mmCIF file of C-alpha atoms in Angstrom:
data_model
loop_
_atom_site.group_PDB
_atom_site.id
_atom_site.type_symbol
_atom_site.label_atom_id
_atom_site.label_comp_id
_atom_site.label_asym_id
_atom_site.label_seq_id
_atom_site.Cartn_x
_atom_site.Cartn_y
_atom_site.Cartn_z
ATOM 1 C CA MET Q 217 -27.204 -18.969 -16.435
ATOM 2 C CA LYS Q 218 -24.487 -20.455 -18.708
ATOM 3 C CA ARG Q 219 -20.903 -18.944 -17.925
ATOM 4 C CA THR Q 220 -20.226 -17.972 -21.483
ATOM 5 C CA ASP Q 221 -23.508 -15.426 -20.302
ATOM 6 C CA ARG Q 222 -22.231 -14.329 -17.629
ATOM 7 C CA ALA Q 223 -18.888 -13.031 -19.225
ATOM 8 C CA GLU Q 224 -21.087 -11.284 -21.971
ATOM 9 C CA GLN Q 225 -22.743 -9.572 -18.846
ATOM 10 C CA VAL Q 226 -19.232 -8.650 -17.334
ATOM 11 C CA TYR Q 227 -17.699 -7.519 -20.849
ATOM 12 C CA LYS Q 228 -20.701 -5.632 -21.581
ATOM 13 C CA ILE Q 229 -20.987 -3.879 -18.000
ATOM 14 C CA LEU Q 230 -17.435 -2.773 -17.819
ATOM 15 C CA ASN Q 231 -17.089 -1.695 -21.156
ATOM 16 C CA ARG Q 232 -19.861 0.765 -20.675
ATOM 17 C CA ILE Q 233 -18.507 1.857 -17.453
ATOM 18 C CA TYR Q 234 -14.710 1.989 -18.141
ATOM 19 C CA LYS Q 235 -14.026 3.198 -21.777
ATOM 20 C CA THR Q 236 -10.972 3.464 -21.084
ATOM 21 C CA VAL Q 237 -8.415 2.542 -18.167
ATOM 22 C CA PRO Q 238 -5.287 3.852 -16.804
ATOM 23 C CA ILE Q 239 -2.193 1.972 -15.952
ATOM 24 C CA PRO Q 240 -2.611 2.079 -12.218
ATOM 25 C CA LEU Q 241 1.221 1.771 -11.526
ATOM 26 C CA LYS Q 242 2.936 5.090 -12.192
ATOM 27 C CA HIS Q 243 6.320 4.347 -14.705
ATOM 28 C CA THR Q 244 8.006 6.177 -17.413
ATOM 29 C CA ASN Q 245 9.706 2.874 -18.996
ATOM 30 C CA LYS Q 246 9.826 -0.645 -18.676
ATOM 31 C CA PHE Q 247 12.193 -1.516 -15.959
ATOM 32 C CA GLU Q 248 10.603 0.898 -13.577
ATOM 33 C CA LEU Q 249 7.321 -0.784 -14.598
ATOM 34 C CA LEU Q 250 8.733 -4.015 -13.605
ATOM 35 C CA ILE Q 251 9.892 -2.993 -9.994
ATOM 36 C CA ALA Q 252 7.099 -0.826 -9.289
ATOM 37 C CA VAL Q 253 4.543 -4.365 -10.032
ATOM 38 C CA LEU Q 254 7.098 -6.289 -7.767
ATOM 39 C CA LEU Q 255 6.868 -3.345 -5.034
ATOM 40 C CA SER Q 256 3.034 -4.269 -5.538
ATOM 41 C CA ALA Q 257 2.804 -7.516 -4.307
ATOM 42 C CA GLN Q 258 0.833 -7.525 -1.036
ATOM 43 C CA CYS Q 259 1.039 -3.480 -1.411
ATOM 44 C CA THR Q 260 -1.595 -1.294 -2.383
ATOM 45 C CA ASP Q 261 -0.656 0.524 -5.857
ATOM 46 C CA GLU Q 262 -1.400 4.038 -4.276
ATOM 47 C CA ARG Q 263 1.537 3.224 -1.516
ATOM 48 C CA VAL Q 264 3.945 2.082 -4.595
ATOM 49 C CA ASN Q 265 3.389 5.212 -6.006
ATOM 50 C CA LYS Q 266 4.417 7.135 -3.232
ATOM 51 C CA VAL Q 267 7.326 5.014 -2.749
ATOM 52 C CA THR Q 268 8.742 4.558 -6.336
ATOM 53 C CA PRO Q 269 9.794 8.209 -7.219
ATOM 54 C CA VAL Q 270 11.713 8.136 -4.010
ATOM 55 C CA LEU Q 271 13.454 4.784 -5.731
ATOM 56 C CA PHE Q 272 13.034 6.080 -9.204
ATOM 57 C CA LYS Q 273 14.918 9.459 -8.745
ATOM 58 C CA LYS Q 274 17.952 7.209 -7.345
ATOM 59 C CA ALA Q 275 18.042 4.859 -10.076
ATOM 60 C CA ASN Q 276 15.455 4.421 -12.996
ATOM 61 C CA THR Q 277 17.320 1.745 -15.150
ATOM 62 C CA SER Q 278 19.142 -1.113 -13.772
ATOM 63 C CA LEU Q 279 22.538 -0.020 -14.829
ATOM 64 C CA LYS Q 280 21.968 2.856 -12.554
ATOM 65 C CA MET Q 281 19.961 0.368 -10.050
ATOM 66 C CA MET Q 282 22.706 -2.047 -10.042
ATOM 67 C CA LYS Q 283 24.997 0.472 -8.056
ATOM 68 C CA VAL Q 284 22.866 1.447 -5.706
ATOM 69 C CA PRO Q 285 23.177 -0.215 -1.941
ATOM 70 C CA LYS Q 286 20.988 -3.232 -1.286
ATOM 71 C CA SER Q 287 20.920 -0.936 2.088
ATOM 72 C CA THR Q 288 19.388 2.036 0.500
ATOM 73 C CA ILE Q 289 16.682 0.305 -1.452
ATOM 74 C CA TYR Q 290 15.804 -1.090 1.483
ATOM 75 C CA LYS Q 291 15.142 2.408 3.359
ATOM 76 C CA ILE Q 292 12.928 3.424 0.490
ATOM 77 C CA ILE Q 293 10.820 0.764 -0.238
ATOM 78 C CA ARG Q 294 10.037 -0.258 3.308
ATOM 79 C CA PRO Q 295 6.526 1.466 3.471
ATOM 80 C CA CYS Q 296 5.804 -1.111 0.850
ATOM 81 C CA GLY Q 297 6.137 -4.318 3.392
ATOM 82 C CA LEU Q 298 8.462 -7.338 2.570
ATOM 83 C CA ALA Q 299 10.916 -4.944 2.012
ATOM 84 C CA PRO Q 300 13.963 -7.673 2.728
ATOM 85 C CA GLN Q 301 12.866 -9.605 0.192
ATOM 86 C CA LYS Q 302 11.994 -7.138 -2.381
ATOM 87 C CA SER Q 303 15.370 -5.050 -1.660
ATOM 88 C CA ASP Q 304 17.474 -8.308 -2.165
ATOM 89 C CA ALA Q 305 15.204 -8.740 -5.668
ATOM 90 C CA ILE Q 306 15.832 -5.589 -7.034
ATOM 91 C CA PHE Q 307 19.430 -5.587 -6.089
ATOM 92 C CA LYS Q 308 20.062 -9.369 -7.794
ATOM 93 C CA LEU Q 309 17.592 -8.618 -10.904
ATOM 94 C CA SER Q 310 19.245 -5.285 -11.811
ATOM 95 C CA ARG Q 311 22.309 -7.272 -12.242
ATOM 96 C CA ILE Q 312 20.645 -9.713 -13.867
ATOM 97 C CA LEU Q 313 19.452 -7.999 -16.558
ATOM 98 C CA VAL Q 314 22.547 -5.631 -17.254
ATOM 99 C CA LYS Q 315 24.970 -9.212 -17.643
ATOM 100 C CA LYS Q 316 22.189 -11.471 -19.707
ATOM 101 C CA PHE Q 317 20.046 -8.834 -21.354
ATOM 102 C CA LYS Q 318 22.220 -5.370 -22.116
ATOM 103 C CA GLY Q 319 20.224 -3.667 -19.466
ATOM 104 C CA LYS Q 320 17.016 -4.464 -20.850
ATOM 105 C CA VAL Q 321 13.685 -6.117 -19.650
ATOM 106 C CA PRO Q 322 13.233 -9.145 -21.436
ATOM 107 C CA GLU Q 323 10.380 -9.901 -23.656
ATOM 108 C CA THR Q 324 9.287 -13.176 -22.625
ATOM 109 C CA PHE Q 325 7.413 -14.668 -19.680
ATOM 110 C CA GLU Q 326 10.194 -17.580 -19.774
ATOM 111 C CA ASP Q 327 12.919 -15.024 -19.176
ATOM 112 C CA LEU Q 328 10.695 -12.704 -16.929
ATOM 113 C CA GLU Q 329 9.898 -15.641 -14.790
ATOM 114 C CA LYS Q 330 13.684 -16.578 -14.137
ATOM 115 C CA LEU Q 331 14.270 -12.945 -12.528
ATOM 116 C CA PRO Q 332 14.361 -12.747 -8.769
ATOM 117 C CA GLY Q 333 11.038 -11.281 -6.968
ATOM 118 C CA VAL Q 334 8.993 -12.115 -10.618
ATOM 119 C CA GLY Q 335 6.437 -14.705 -10.760
ATOM 120 C CA HIS Q 336 3.557 -15.192 -13.284
ATOM 121 C CA LYS Q 337 1.702 -12.472 -12.478
ATOM 122 C CA THR Q 338 4.600 -9.930 -12.331
ATOM 123 C CA ALA Q 339 5.285 -11.506 -16.208
ATOM 124 C CA SER Q 340 2.001 -10.782 -17.324
ATOM 125 C CA VAL Q 341 1.574 -7.325 -16.278
ATOM 126 C CA VAL Q 342 4.902 -6.657 -17.620
ATOM 127 C CA MET Q 343 4.171 -8.358 -20.875
ATOM 128 C CA SER Q 344 0.745 -6.915 -20.979
ATOM 129 C CA GLN Q 345 1.272 -2.971 -19.761
ATOM 130 C CA GLY Q 346 4.884 -3.130 -20.829
ATOM 131 C CA PHE Q 347 5.126 -4.782 -24.398
ATOM 132 C CA GLY Q 348 1.580 -5.001 -25.059
ATOM 133 C CA HIS Q 349 1.539 -8.697 -25.678
ATOM 134 C CA PRO Q 350 -1.975 -10.282 -24.667
ATOM 135 C CA ALA Q 351 -2.064 -11.024 -21.398
ATOM 136 C CA PHE Q 352 -4.418 -11.860 -18.138
ATOM 137 C CA PRO Q 353 -2.748 -11.095 -14.690
ATOM 138 C CA ILE Q 354 -4.482 -12.723 -12.305
ATOM 139 C CA ASP Q 355 -4.248 -11.663 -8.764
ATOM 140 C CA THR Q 356 -6.355 -12.539 -5.394
ATOM 141 C CA HIS Q 357 -8.621 -9.782 -6.292
ATOM 142 C CA ILE Q 358 -9.747 -10.565 -9.645
ATOM 143 C CA HIS Q 359 -9.512 -14.587 -8.695
ATOM 144 C CA ARG Q 360 -12.429 -13.521 -6.580
ATOM 145 C CA LEU Q 361 -14.533 -11.592 -8.873
ATOM 146 C CA ALA Q 362 -14.132 -14.088 -11.103
ATOM 147 C CA GLN Q 363 -15.677 -16.487 -8.473
ATOM 148 C CA ARG Q 364 -18.186 -14.224 -7.477
ATOM 149 C CA TRP Q 365 -19.350 -13.528 -10.743
ATOM 150 C CA GLY Q 366 -19.667 -17.463 -11.829
ATOM 151 C CA LEU Q 367 -16.733 -17.028 -14.333
ATOM 152 C CA THR Q 368 -14.545 -19.596 -12.602
ATOM 153 C CA ASN Q 369 -15.096 -22.547 -10.084
ATOM 154 C CA GLY Q 370 -11.068 -23.060 -9.794
ATOM 155 C CA LYS Q 371 -9.593 -22.920 -6.650
ATOM 156 C CA ASN Q 372 -6.591 -20.800 -7.654
ATOM 157 C CA VAL Q 373 -5.592 -18.281 -9.571
ATOM 158 C CA ILE Q 374 -3.775 -20.442 -12.143
ATOM 159 C CA GLN Q 375 -7.247 -22.060 -13.130
ATOM 160 C CA THR Q 376 -9.324 -18.819 -13.026
ATOM 161 C CA GLU Q 377 -6.442 -17.384 -15.713
ATOM 162 C CA LYS Q 378 -6.931 -20.091 -17.730
ATOM 163 C CA ASP Q 379 -11.170 -19.958 -17.499
ATOM 164 C CA LEU Q 380 -11.017 -16.181 -18.277
ATOM 165 C CA LYS Q 381 -8.601 -16.644 -21.247
ATOM 166 C CA ASN Q 382 -11.376 -18.869 -22.378
ATOM 167 C CA LEU Q 383 -14.233 -17.156 -21.988
ATOM 168 C CA PHE Q 384 -12.744 -13.254 -23.229
ATOM 169 C CA PRO Q 385 -11.192 -12.437 -26.480
ATOM 170 C CA LYS Q 386 -7.510 -12.459 -26.558
ATOM 171 C CA ASN Q 387 -7.658 -8.718 -28.252
ATOM 172 C CA SER Q 388 -9.506 -7.504 -25.263
ATOM 173 C CA TRP Q 389 -7.756 -9.250 -21.924
ATOM 174 C CA ASN Q 390 -5.243 -6.642 -21.332
ATOM 175 C CA LYS Q 391 -8.069 -3.861 -21.209
ATOM 176 C CA LEU Q 392 -10.006 -6.335 -19.582
ATOM 177 C CA HIS Q 393 -8.134 -7.249 -16.004
ATOM 178 C CA LEU Q 394 -7.798 -3.290 -15.571
ATOM 179 C CA GLN Q 395 -11.600 -3.269 -15.756
ATOM 180 C CA ILE Q 396 -11.933 -6.015 -13.462
ATOM 181 C CA ILE Q 397 -9.363 -4.324 -10.674
ATOM 182 C CA PHE Q 398 -10.977 -0.862 -10.976
ATOM 183 C CA TYR Q 399 -14.552 -2.224 -11.203
ATOM 184 C CA GLY Q 400 -13.877 -4.630 -7.888
ATOM 185 C CA ARG Q 401 -12.184 -1.230 -6.031
ATOM 186 C CA GLU Q 402 -15.503 0.756 -6.815
ATOM 187 C CA TYR Q 403 -18.326 -1.228 -6.658
ATOM 188 C CA CYS Q 404 -17.803 -5.310 -5.764
ATOM 189 C CA LYS Q 405 -15.474 -4.695 -2.487
ATOM 190 C CA ALA Q 406 -14.067 -7.501 -0.686
ATOM 191 C CA ARG Q 407 -16.436 -6.845 2.237
ATOM 192 C CA SER Q 408 -19.145 -5.274 1.595
ATOM 193 C CA CYS Q 409 -20.511 -6.821 -1.828
ATOM 194 C CA TYR Q 410 -20.404 -10.494 -1.046
ATOM 195 C CA GLY Q 411 -21.641 -11.211 -4.731
ATOM 196 C CA LEU Q 412 -25.268 -9.637 -3.737
ATOM 197 C CA VAL Q 413 -24.770 -6.043 -4.360
ATOM 198 C CA CYS Q 414 -23.188 -4.494 -7.289
ATOM 199 C CA GLU Q 415 -24.316 -4.646 -10.792
ATOM 200 C CA ILE Q 416 -22.179 -7.159 -11.880
ATOM 201 C CA CYS Q 417 -23.003 -9.489 -9.644
ATOM 202 C CA ARG Q 418 -26.676 -9.007 -9.642
ATOM 203 C CA ALA Q 419 -26.647 -9.592 -13.717
ATOM 204 C CA CYS Q 420 -24.901 -12.398 -13.378
ATOM 205 C CA ASN Q 421 -26.697 -14.349 -10.231
ATOM 206 C CA PRO Q 422 -30.265 -12.581 -10.230
ATOM 207 C CA LYS Q 423 -31.536 -14.797 -8.081
ATOM 208 C CA ARG Q 424 -28.594 -15.667 -5.632
ATOM 209 C CA LYS Q 425 -29.504 -15.145 -1.343
ATOM 210 C CA ILE Q 426 -26.531 -16.001 0.104
ATOM 211 C CA LYS Q 427 -23.303 -14.347 0.271
ATOM 212 C CA ILE Q 428 -20.409 -15.705 -1.727
ATOM 213 C CA ILE Q 429 -17.626 -16.924 0.393
ATOM 214 C CA THR Q 430 -14.034 -17.160 -2.006
ATOM 215 C CA LYS Q 431 -12.304 -20.522 -2.649
ATOM 216 C CA LYS Q 432 -8.683 -19.798 -2.167
#
């Protein structure tokens, strides 16, 4: 089966199962979204959504956050892991947003990726979910699924992002990356499917008999 044929199967199945998809990280403005995505690195969305209401009650804008002591931020976000690095990033980026962007979250990849603690994946989520610009955020979970489904042979998220963007219509990217995340959590789990069990894995690789191991 060609890669384009697999992509067609994936697109068809995901749109049948997930006609609409909610944004997993709870937020009420773009600053909250940025912070929530930053906190989600190596942490579950569920845990982030438990922590952020406490943090955002203290401060839900960059102007308010820059007045919160770093030690206070650290104590609140500690359950998310990597708290020293994340609290430092939140503390610093809040000041940068106030000084350089009048307190607003910038609307370009270039400006976002210059902020402390904000990499390409985080910027992609903010651009797609916050501003509605076409983006295809790729994390290790989507990277794993794309390999299982035969959509990429890339050994890193950079190549996977490039391959998926080439396979799917640009106007589908924002919804599609969420559909893939939800499908992976529900049907194609890391330690149960291994490319052999779920509907998409079977549709894309009907002759596969050996477990597929994700290339890092």
